[in-house]
mmCIF file of C-alpha atoms and ligand atoms in Angstrom:
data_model
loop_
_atom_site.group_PDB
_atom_site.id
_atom_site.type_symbol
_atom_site.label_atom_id
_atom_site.label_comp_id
_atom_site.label_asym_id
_atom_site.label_seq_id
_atom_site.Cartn_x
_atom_site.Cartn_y
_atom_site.Cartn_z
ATOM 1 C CA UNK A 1 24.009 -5.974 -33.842
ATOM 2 C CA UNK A 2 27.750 -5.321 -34.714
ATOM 3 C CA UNK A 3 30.004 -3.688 -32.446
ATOM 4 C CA UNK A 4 33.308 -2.447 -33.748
ATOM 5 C CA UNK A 5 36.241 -3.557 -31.701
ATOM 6 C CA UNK A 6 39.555 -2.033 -32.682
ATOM 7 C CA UNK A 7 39.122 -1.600 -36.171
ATOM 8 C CA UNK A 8 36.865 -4.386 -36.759
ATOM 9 C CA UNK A 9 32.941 -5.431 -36.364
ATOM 10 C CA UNK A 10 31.767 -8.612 -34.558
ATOM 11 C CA UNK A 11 28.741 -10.182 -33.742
ATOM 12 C CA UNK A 12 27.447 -9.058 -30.199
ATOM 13 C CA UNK A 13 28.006 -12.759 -28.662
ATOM 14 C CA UNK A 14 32.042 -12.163 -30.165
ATOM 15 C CA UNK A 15 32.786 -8.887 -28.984
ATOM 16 C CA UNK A 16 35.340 -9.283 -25.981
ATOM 17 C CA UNK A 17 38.145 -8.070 -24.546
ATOM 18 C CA UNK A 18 40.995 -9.396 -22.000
ATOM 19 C CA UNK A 19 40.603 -9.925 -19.070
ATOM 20 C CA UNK A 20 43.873 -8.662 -18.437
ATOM 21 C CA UNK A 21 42.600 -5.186 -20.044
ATOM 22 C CA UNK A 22 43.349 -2.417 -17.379
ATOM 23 C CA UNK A 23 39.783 -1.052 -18.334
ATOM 24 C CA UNK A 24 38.251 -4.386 -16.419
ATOM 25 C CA UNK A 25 41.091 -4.959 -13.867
ATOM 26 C CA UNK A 26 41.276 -0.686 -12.698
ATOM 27 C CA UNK A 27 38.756 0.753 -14.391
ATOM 28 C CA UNK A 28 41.334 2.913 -15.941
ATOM 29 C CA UNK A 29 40.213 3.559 -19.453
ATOM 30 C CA UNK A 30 37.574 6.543 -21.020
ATOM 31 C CA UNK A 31 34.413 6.588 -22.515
ATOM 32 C CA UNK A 32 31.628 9.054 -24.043
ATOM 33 C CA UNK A 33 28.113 8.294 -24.359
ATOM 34 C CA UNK A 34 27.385 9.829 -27.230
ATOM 35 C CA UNK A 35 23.771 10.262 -29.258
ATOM 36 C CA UNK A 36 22.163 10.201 -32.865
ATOM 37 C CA UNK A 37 19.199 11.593 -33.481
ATOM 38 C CA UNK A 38 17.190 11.689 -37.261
ATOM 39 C CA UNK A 39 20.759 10.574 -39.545
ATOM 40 C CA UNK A 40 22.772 13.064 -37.108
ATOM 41 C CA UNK A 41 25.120 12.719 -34.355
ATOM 42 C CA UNK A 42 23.943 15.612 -31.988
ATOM 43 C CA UNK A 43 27.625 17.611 -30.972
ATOM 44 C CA UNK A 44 30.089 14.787 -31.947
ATOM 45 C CA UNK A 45 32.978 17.217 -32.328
ATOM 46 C CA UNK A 46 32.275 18.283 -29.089
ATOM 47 C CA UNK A 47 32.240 14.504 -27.786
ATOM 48 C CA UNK A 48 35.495 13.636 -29.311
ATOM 49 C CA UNK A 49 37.166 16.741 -27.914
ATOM 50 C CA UNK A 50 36.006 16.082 -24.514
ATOM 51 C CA UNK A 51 37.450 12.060 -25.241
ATOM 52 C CA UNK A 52 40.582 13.354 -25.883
ATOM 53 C CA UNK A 53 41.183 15.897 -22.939
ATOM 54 C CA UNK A 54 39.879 12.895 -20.797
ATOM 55 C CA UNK A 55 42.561 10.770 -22.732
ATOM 56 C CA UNK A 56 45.557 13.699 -21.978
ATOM 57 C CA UNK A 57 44.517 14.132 -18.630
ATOM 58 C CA UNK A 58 45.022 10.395 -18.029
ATOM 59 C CA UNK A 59 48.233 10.570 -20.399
ATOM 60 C CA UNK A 60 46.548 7.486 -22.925
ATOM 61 C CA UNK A 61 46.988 8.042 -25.808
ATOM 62 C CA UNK A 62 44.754 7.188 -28.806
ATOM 63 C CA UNK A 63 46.345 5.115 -31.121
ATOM 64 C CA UNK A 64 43.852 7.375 -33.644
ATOM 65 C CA UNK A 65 43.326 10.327 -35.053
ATOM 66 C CA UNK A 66 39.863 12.416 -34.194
ATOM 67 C CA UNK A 67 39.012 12.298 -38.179
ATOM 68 C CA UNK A 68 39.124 8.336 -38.091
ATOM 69 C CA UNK A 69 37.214 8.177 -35.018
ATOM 70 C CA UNK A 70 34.224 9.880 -36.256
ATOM 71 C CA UNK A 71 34.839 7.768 -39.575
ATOM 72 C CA UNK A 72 34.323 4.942 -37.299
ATOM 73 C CA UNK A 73 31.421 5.813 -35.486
ATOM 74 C CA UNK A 74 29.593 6.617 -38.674
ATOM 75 C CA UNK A 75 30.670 3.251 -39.954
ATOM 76 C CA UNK A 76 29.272 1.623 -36.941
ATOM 77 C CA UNK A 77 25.873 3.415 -37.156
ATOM 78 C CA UNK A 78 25.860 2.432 -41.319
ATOM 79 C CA UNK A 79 26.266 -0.790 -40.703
ATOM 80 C CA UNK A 80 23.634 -1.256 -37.796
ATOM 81 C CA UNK A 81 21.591 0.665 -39.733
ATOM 82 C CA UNK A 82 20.675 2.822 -37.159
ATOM 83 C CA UNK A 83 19.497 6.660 -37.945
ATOM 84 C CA UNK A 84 18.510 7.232 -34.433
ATOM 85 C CA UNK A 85 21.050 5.637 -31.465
ATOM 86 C CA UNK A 86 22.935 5.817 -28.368
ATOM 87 C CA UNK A 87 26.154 5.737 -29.239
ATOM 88 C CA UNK A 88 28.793 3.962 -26.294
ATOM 89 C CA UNK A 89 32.568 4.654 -27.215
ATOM 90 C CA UNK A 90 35.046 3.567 -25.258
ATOM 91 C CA UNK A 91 38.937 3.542 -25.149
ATOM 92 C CA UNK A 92 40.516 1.235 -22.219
ATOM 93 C CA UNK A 93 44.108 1.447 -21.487
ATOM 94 C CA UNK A 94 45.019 -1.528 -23.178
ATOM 95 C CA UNK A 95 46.474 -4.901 -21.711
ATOM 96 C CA UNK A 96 49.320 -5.441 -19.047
ATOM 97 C CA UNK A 97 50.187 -7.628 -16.002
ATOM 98 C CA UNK A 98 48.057 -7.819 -12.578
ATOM 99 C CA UNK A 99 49.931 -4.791 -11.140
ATOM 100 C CA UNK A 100 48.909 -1.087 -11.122
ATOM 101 C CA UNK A 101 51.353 0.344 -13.478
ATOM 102 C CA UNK A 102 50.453 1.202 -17.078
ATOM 103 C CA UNK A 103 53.668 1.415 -18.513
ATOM 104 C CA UNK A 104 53.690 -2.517 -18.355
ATOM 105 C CA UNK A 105 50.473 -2.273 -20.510
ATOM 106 C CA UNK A 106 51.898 -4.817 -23.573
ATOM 107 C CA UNK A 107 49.188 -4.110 -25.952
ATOM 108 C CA UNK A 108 47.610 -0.765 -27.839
ATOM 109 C CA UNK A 109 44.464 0.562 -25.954
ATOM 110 C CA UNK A 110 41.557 -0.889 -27.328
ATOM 111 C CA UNK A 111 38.535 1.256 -29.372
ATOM 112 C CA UNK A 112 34.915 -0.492 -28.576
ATOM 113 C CA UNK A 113 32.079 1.326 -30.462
ATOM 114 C CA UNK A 114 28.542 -0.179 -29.090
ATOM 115 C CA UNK A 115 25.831 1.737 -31.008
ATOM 116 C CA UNK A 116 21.933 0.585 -30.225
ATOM 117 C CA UNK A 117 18.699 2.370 -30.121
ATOM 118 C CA UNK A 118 17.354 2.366 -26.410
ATOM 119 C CA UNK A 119 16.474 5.151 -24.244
ATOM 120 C CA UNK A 120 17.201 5.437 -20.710
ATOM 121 C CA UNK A 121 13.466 6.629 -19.763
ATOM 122 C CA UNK A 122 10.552 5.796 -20.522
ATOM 123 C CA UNK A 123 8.250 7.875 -22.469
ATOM 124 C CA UNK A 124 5.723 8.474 -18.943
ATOM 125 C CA UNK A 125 8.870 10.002 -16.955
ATOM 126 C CA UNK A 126 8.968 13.210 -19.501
ATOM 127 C CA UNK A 127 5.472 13.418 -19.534
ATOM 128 C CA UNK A 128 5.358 13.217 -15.991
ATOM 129 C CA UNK A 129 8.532 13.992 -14.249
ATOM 130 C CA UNK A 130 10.736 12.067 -11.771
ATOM 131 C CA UNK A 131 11.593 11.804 -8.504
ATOM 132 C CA UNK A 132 15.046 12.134 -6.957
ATOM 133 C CA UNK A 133 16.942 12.141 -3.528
ATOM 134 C CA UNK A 134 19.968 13.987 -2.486
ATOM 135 C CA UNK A 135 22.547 10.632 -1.926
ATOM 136 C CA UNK A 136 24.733 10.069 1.427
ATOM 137 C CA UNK A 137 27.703 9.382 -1.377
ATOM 138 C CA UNK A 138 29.757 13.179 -2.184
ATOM 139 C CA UNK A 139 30.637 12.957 -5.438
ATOM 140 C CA UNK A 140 34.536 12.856 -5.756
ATOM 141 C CA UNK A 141 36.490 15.705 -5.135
ATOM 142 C CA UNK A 142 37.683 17.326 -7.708
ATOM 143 C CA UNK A 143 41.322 17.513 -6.361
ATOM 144 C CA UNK A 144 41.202 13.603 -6.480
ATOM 145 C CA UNK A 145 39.742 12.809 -9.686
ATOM 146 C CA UNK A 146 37.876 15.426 -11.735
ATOM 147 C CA UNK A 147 34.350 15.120 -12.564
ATOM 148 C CA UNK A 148 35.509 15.690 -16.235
ATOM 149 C CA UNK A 149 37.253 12.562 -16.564
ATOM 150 C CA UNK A 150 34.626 10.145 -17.979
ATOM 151 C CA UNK A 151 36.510 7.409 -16.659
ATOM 152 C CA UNK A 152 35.489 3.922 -16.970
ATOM 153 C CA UNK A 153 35.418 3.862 -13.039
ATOM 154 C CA UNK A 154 31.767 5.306 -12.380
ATOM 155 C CA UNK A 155 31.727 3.238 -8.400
ATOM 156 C CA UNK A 156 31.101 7.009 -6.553
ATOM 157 C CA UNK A 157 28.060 7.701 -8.969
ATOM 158 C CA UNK A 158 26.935 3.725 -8.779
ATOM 159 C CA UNK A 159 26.839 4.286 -5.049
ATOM 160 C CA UNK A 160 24.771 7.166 -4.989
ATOM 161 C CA UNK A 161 22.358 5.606 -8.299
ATOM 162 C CA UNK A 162 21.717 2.629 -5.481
ATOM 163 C CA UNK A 163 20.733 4.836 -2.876
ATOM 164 C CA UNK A 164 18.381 6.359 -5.384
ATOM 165 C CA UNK A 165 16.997 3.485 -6.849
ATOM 166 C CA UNK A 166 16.797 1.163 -3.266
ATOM 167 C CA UNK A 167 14.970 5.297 -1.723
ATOM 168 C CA UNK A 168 11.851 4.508 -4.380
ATOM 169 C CA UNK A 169 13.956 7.414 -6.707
ATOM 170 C CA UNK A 170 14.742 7.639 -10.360
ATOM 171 C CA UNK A 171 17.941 9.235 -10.008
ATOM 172 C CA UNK A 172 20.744 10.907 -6.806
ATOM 173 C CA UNK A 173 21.518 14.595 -6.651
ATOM 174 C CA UNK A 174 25.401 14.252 -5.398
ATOM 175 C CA UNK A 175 26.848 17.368 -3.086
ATOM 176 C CA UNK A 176 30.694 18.253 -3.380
ATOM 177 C CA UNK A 177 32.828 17.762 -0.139
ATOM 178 C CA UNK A 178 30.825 21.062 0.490
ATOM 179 C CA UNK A 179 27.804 19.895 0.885
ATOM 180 C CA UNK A 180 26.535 22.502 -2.507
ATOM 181 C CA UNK A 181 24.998 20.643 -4.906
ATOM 182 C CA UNK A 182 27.526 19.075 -8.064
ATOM 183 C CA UNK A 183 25.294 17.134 -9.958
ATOM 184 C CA UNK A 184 23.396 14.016 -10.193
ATOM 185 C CA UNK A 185 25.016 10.926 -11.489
ATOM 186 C CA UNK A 186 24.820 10.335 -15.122
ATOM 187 C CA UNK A 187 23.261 13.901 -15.305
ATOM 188 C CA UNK A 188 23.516 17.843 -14.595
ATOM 189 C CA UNK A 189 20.889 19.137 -12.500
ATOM 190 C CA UNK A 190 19.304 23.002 -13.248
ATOM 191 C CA UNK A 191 16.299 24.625 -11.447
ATOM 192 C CA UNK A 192 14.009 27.892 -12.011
ATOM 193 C CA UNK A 193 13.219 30.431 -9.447
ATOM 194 C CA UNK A 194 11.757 33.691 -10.142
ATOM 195 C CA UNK A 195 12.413 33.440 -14.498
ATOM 196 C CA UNK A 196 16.392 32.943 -13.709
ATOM 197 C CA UNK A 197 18.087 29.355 -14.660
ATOM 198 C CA UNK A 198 20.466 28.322 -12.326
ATOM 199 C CA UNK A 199 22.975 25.289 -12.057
ATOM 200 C CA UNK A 200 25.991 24.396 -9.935
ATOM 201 C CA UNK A 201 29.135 25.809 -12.120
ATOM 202 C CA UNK A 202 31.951 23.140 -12.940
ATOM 203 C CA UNK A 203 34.071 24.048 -9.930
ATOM 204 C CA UNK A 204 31.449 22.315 -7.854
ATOM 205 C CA UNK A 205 32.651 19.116 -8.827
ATOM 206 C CA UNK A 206 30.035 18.444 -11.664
ATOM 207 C CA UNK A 207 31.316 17.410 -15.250
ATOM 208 C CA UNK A 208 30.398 20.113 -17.571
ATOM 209 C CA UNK A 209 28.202 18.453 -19.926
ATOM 210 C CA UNK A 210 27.399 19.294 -23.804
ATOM 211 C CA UNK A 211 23.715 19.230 -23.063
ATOM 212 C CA UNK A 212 24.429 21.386 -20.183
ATOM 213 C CA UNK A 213 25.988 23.658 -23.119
ATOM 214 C CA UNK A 214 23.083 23.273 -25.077
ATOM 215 C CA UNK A 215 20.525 24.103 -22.548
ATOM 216 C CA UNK A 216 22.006 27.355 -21.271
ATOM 217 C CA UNK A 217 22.471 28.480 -25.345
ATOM 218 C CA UNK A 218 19.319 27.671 -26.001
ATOM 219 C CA UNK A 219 17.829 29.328 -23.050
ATOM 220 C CA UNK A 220 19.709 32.344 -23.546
ATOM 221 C CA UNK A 221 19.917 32.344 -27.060
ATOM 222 C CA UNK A 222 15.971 31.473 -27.930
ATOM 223 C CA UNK A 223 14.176 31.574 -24.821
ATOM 224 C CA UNK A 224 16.241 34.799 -24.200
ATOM 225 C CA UNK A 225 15.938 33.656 -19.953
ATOM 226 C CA UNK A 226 18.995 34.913 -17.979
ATOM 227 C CA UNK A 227 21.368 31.623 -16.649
ATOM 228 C CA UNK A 228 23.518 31.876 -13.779
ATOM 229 C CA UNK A 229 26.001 29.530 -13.132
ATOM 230 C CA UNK A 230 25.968 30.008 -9.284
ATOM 231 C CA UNK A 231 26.784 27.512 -6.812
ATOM 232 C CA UNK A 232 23.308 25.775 -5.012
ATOM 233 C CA UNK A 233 21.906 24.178 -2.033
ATOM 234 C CA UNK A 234 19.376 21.426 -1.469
ATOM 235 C CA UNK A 235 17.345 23.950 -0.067
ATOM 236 C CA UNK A 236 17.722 25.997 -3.505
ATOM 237 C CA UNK A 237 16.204 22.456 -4.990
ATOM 238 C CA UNK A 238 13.295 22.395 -2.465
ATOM 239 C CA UNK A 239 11.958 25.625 -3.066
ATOM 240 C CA UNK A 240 13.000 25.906 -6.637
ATOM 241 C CA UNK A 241 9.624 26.694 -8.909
ATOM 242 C CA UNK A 242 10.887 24.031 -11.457
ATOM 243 C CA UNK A 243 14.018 21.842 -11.828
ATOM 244 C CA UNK A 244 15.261 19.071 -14.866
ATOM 245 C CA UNK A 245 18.091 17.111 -15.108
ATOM 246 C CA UNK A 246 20.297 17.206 -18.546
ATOM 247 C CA UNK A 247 22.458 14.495 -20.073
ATOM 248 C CA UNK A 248 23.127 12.835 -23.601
ATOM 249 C CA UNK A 249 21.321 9.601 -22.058
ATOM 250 C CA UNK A 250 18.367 11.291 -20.027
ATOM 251 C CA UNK A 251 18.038 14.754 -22.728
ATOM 252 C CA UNK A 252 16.066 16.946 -20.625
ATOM 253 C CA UNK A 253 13.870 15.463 -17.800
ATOM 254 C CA UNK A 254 11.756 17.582 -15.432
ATOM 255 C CA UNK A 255 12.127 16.757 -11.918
ATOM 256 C CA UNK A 256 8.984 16.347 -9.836
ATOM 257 C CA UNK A 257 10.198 15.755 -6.523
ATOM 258 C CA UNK A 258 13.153 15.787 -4.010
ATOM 259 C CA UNK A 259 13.620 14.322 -0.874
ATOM 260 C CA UNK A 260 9.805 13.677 -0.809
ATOM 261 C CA UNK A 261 9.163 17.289 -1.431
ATOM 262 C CA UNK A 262 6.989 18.451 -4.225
ATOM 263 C CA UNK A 263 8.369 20.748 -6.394
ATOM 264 C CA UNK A 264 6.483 23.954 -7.207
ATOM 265 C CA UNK A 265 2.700 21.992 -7.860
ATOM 266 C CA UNK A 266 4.401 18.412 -8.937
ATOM 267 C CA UNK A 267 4.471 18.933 -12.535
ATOM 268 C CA UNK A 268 6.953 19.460 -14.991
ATOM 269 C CA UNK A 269 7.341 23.184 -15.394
ATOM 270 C CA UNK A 270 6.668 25.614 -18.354
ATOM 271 C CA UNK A 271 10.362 26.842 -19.012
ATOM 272 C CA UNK A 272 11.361 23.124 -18.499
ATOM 273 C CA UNK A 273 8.459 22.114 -20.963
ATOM 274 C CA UNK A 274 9.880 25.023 -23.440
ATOM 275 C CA UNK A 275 13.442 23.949 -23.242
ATOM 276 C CA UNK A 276 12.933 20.558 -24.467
ATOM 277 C CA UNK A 277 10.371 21.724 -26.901
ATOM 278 C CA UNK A 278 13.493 23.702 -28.123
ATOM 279 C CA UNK A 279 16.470 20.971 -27.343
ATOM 280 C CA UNK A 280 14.145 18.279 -29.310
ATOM 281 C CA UNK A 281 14.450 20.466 -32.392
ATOM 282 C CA UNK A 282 18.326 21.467 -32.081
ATOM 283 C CA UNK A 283 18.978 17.432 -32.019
ATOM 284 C CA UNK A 284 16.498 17.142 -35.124
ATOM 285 C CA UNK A 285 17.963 19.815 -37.408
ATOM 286 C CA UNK A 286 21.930 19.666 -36.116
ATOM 287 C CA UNK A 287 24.457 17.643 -36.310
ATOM 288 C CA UNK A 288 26.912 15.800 -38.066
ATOM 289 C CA UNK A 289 25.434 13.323 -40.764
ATOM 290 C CA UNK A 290 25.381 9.798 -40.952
ATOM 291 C CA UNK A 291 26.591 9.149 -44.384
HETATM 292 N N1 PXG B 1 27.324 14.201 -15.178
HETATM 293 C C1 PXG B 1 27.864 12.976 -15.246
HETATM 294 C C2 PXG B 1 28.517 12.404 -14.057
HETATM 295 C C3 PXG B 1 27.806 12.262 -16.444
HETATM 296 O O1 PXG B 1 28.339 11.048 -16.520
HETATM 297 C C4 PXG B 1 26.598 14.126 -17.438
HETATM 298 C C5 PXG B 1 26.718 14.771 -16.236
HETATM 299 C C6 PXG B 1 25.943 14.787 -18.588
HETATM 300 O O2 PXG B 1 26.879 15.107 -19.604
HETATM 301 P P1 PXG B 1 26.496 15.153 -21.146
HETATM 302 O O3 PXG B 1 27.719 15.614 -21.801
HETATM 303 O O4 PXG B 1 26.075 13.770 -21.554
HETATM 304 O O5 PXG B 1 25.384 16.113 -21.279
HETATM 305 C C7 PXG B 1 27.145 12.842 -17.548
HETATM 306 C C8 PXG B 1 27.042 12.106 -18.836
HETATM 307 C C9 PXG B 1 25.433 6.321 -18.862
HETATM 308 C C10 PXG B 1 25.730 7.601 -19.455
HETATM 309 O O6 PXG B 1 25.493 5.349 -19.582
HETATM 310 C C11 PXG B 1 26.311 8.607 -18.740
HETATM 311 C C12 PXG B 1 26.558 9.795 -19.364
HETATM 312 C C13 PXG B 1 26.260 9.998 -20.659
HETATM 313 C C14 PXG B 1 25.700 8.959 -21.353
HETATM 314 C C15 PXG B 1 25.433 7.755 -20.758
HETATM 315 O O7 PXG B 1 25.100 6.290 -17.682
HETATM 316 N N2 PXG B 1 27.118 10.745 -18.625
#
């Protein structure tokens, strides 16, 4: 496997950075996790948009244009001959001394591209569905750090993945400072009741994320099912008839259970069933090319 560190490709084993990178020593870099599916890279414009408002709102700045970027993920998925792959870009902030400011950072940021083919579930969860708890751990207020940062400091949503994982679950719904539901922590979280989609809008404190995008097209667009972007409770999630999480990493997941509560009968629901029916073929025929 090569990875392509600023500009270049190394072995796995070689690929390093400093240890006096900011991205190790604060966390204080970016990254997208980004996916390829059949020779295309499923919404990559919308990816590298989304890198760079992370990158302004952070004020890094990318020592490259968008263009080359997407030149160099290509590159990375030519040469690992890869036609279907996760796709892990990241930008730190570069290196500097052992104190907190930036503006001592001495070197460019650096560019890691990690491209691999893996998949974050197995097969059985999408047949069957997965379970999930509502986490102790808020997610982070947006008037701290927003949600829309992908920042390489993921602790709150590593908490709250613990409490999932150590609570027999395969993934945390997160309330705001609220207590309404944000999201869950690599993923957005949707449920059904009566034919009506619903999920937490971004003010909640959840990153808006392009599947999230491409769910509620598709479901208004194809499925022609009316989405409201309404603010929800745990109790919403109990007595929802369906629910499924969306992310570039997870796709589209039904959820089975919450807080030890069935969901509707305990199986993956018909709209959810429909929707990734539908998102499968989207990530088939769309897309930028690999070539
Ligand atoms: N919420 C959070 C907190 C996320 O990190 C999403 C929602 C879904 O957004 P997208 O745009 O992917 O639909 C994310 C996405 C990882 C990983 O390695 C995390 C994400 C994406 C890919 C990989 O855990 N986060």
């Amino acid at each position: 496997m090569k990875i392509y560190i600023n500009g270049e490709f190394v072995e796995k084993e070689d690929a390093k950075i400093s240890v006096f990178d900011y991205g190790l020593l604060y966390g204080d870099g970016i990254f997208e996790g980004i996916k390829a599916y059949n020779g295309r890279i499923f919404r990559l414009k919308e990816h590298l948009y989304r890198l760079w408002a992370s990158a302004k709102a952070i004020s890094l700045t990318i020592p490259v244009q968008q263009k080359e970027m997407e030149k160099s993920i290509i590159k990375t998925l030519l040469i690992n001959k890869l036609s279907d792959a996760y796709v892990r870009l990241i930008v730190t902030r570069g290196c500097g001394d052992l104190g907190l400011d930036p503006e001592k950072c001495t070197t460019p940021p650096s560019i890691i591209i990690i491209a691999d083919n893996i998949s974050f579930y197995s097969e059985e969860f999408y047949d069957k569905g997965i379970k999930v708890i509502s986490a102790s751990t808020r997610r982070t207020r947006h008037d701290s750090l927003s949600p829309n940062i992908k920042s390489l400091n993921y602790l709150n949503n590593i908490l709250a993945k613990m409490e999932a994982t150590r609570g027999g679950a395969n993934e945390a719904v997160m309330l705001n400072h609220e207590g309404f539901v944000a999201e869950c922590t690599g993923d957005n979280i949707f449920v059904v009741k009566n034919g009506i989609l619903y999920t937490p809008p971004g003010s909640e404190g959840a990153l808006v994320g392009i599947t999230r995008d491409a769910v509620i097209e598709l479901a208004k667009n194809k499925l022609k099912i009316s989405v409201k972007e309404e603010r929800i409770t745990m109790y919403n999630i109990y007595t929802a008839d369906e629910c499924f999480l969306t992310g570039t990493a997870a796709e589209i997941v039904p959820v089975i259970s919450v807080d030890s509560r069935e969901i509707s009968d305990g199986k993956p629901g018909k709209l959810t069933i429909k929707l990734v029916r539908e998102f499968k073929n989207l990530t088939r025929l769309t897309g930028t090319p690999i070539k």
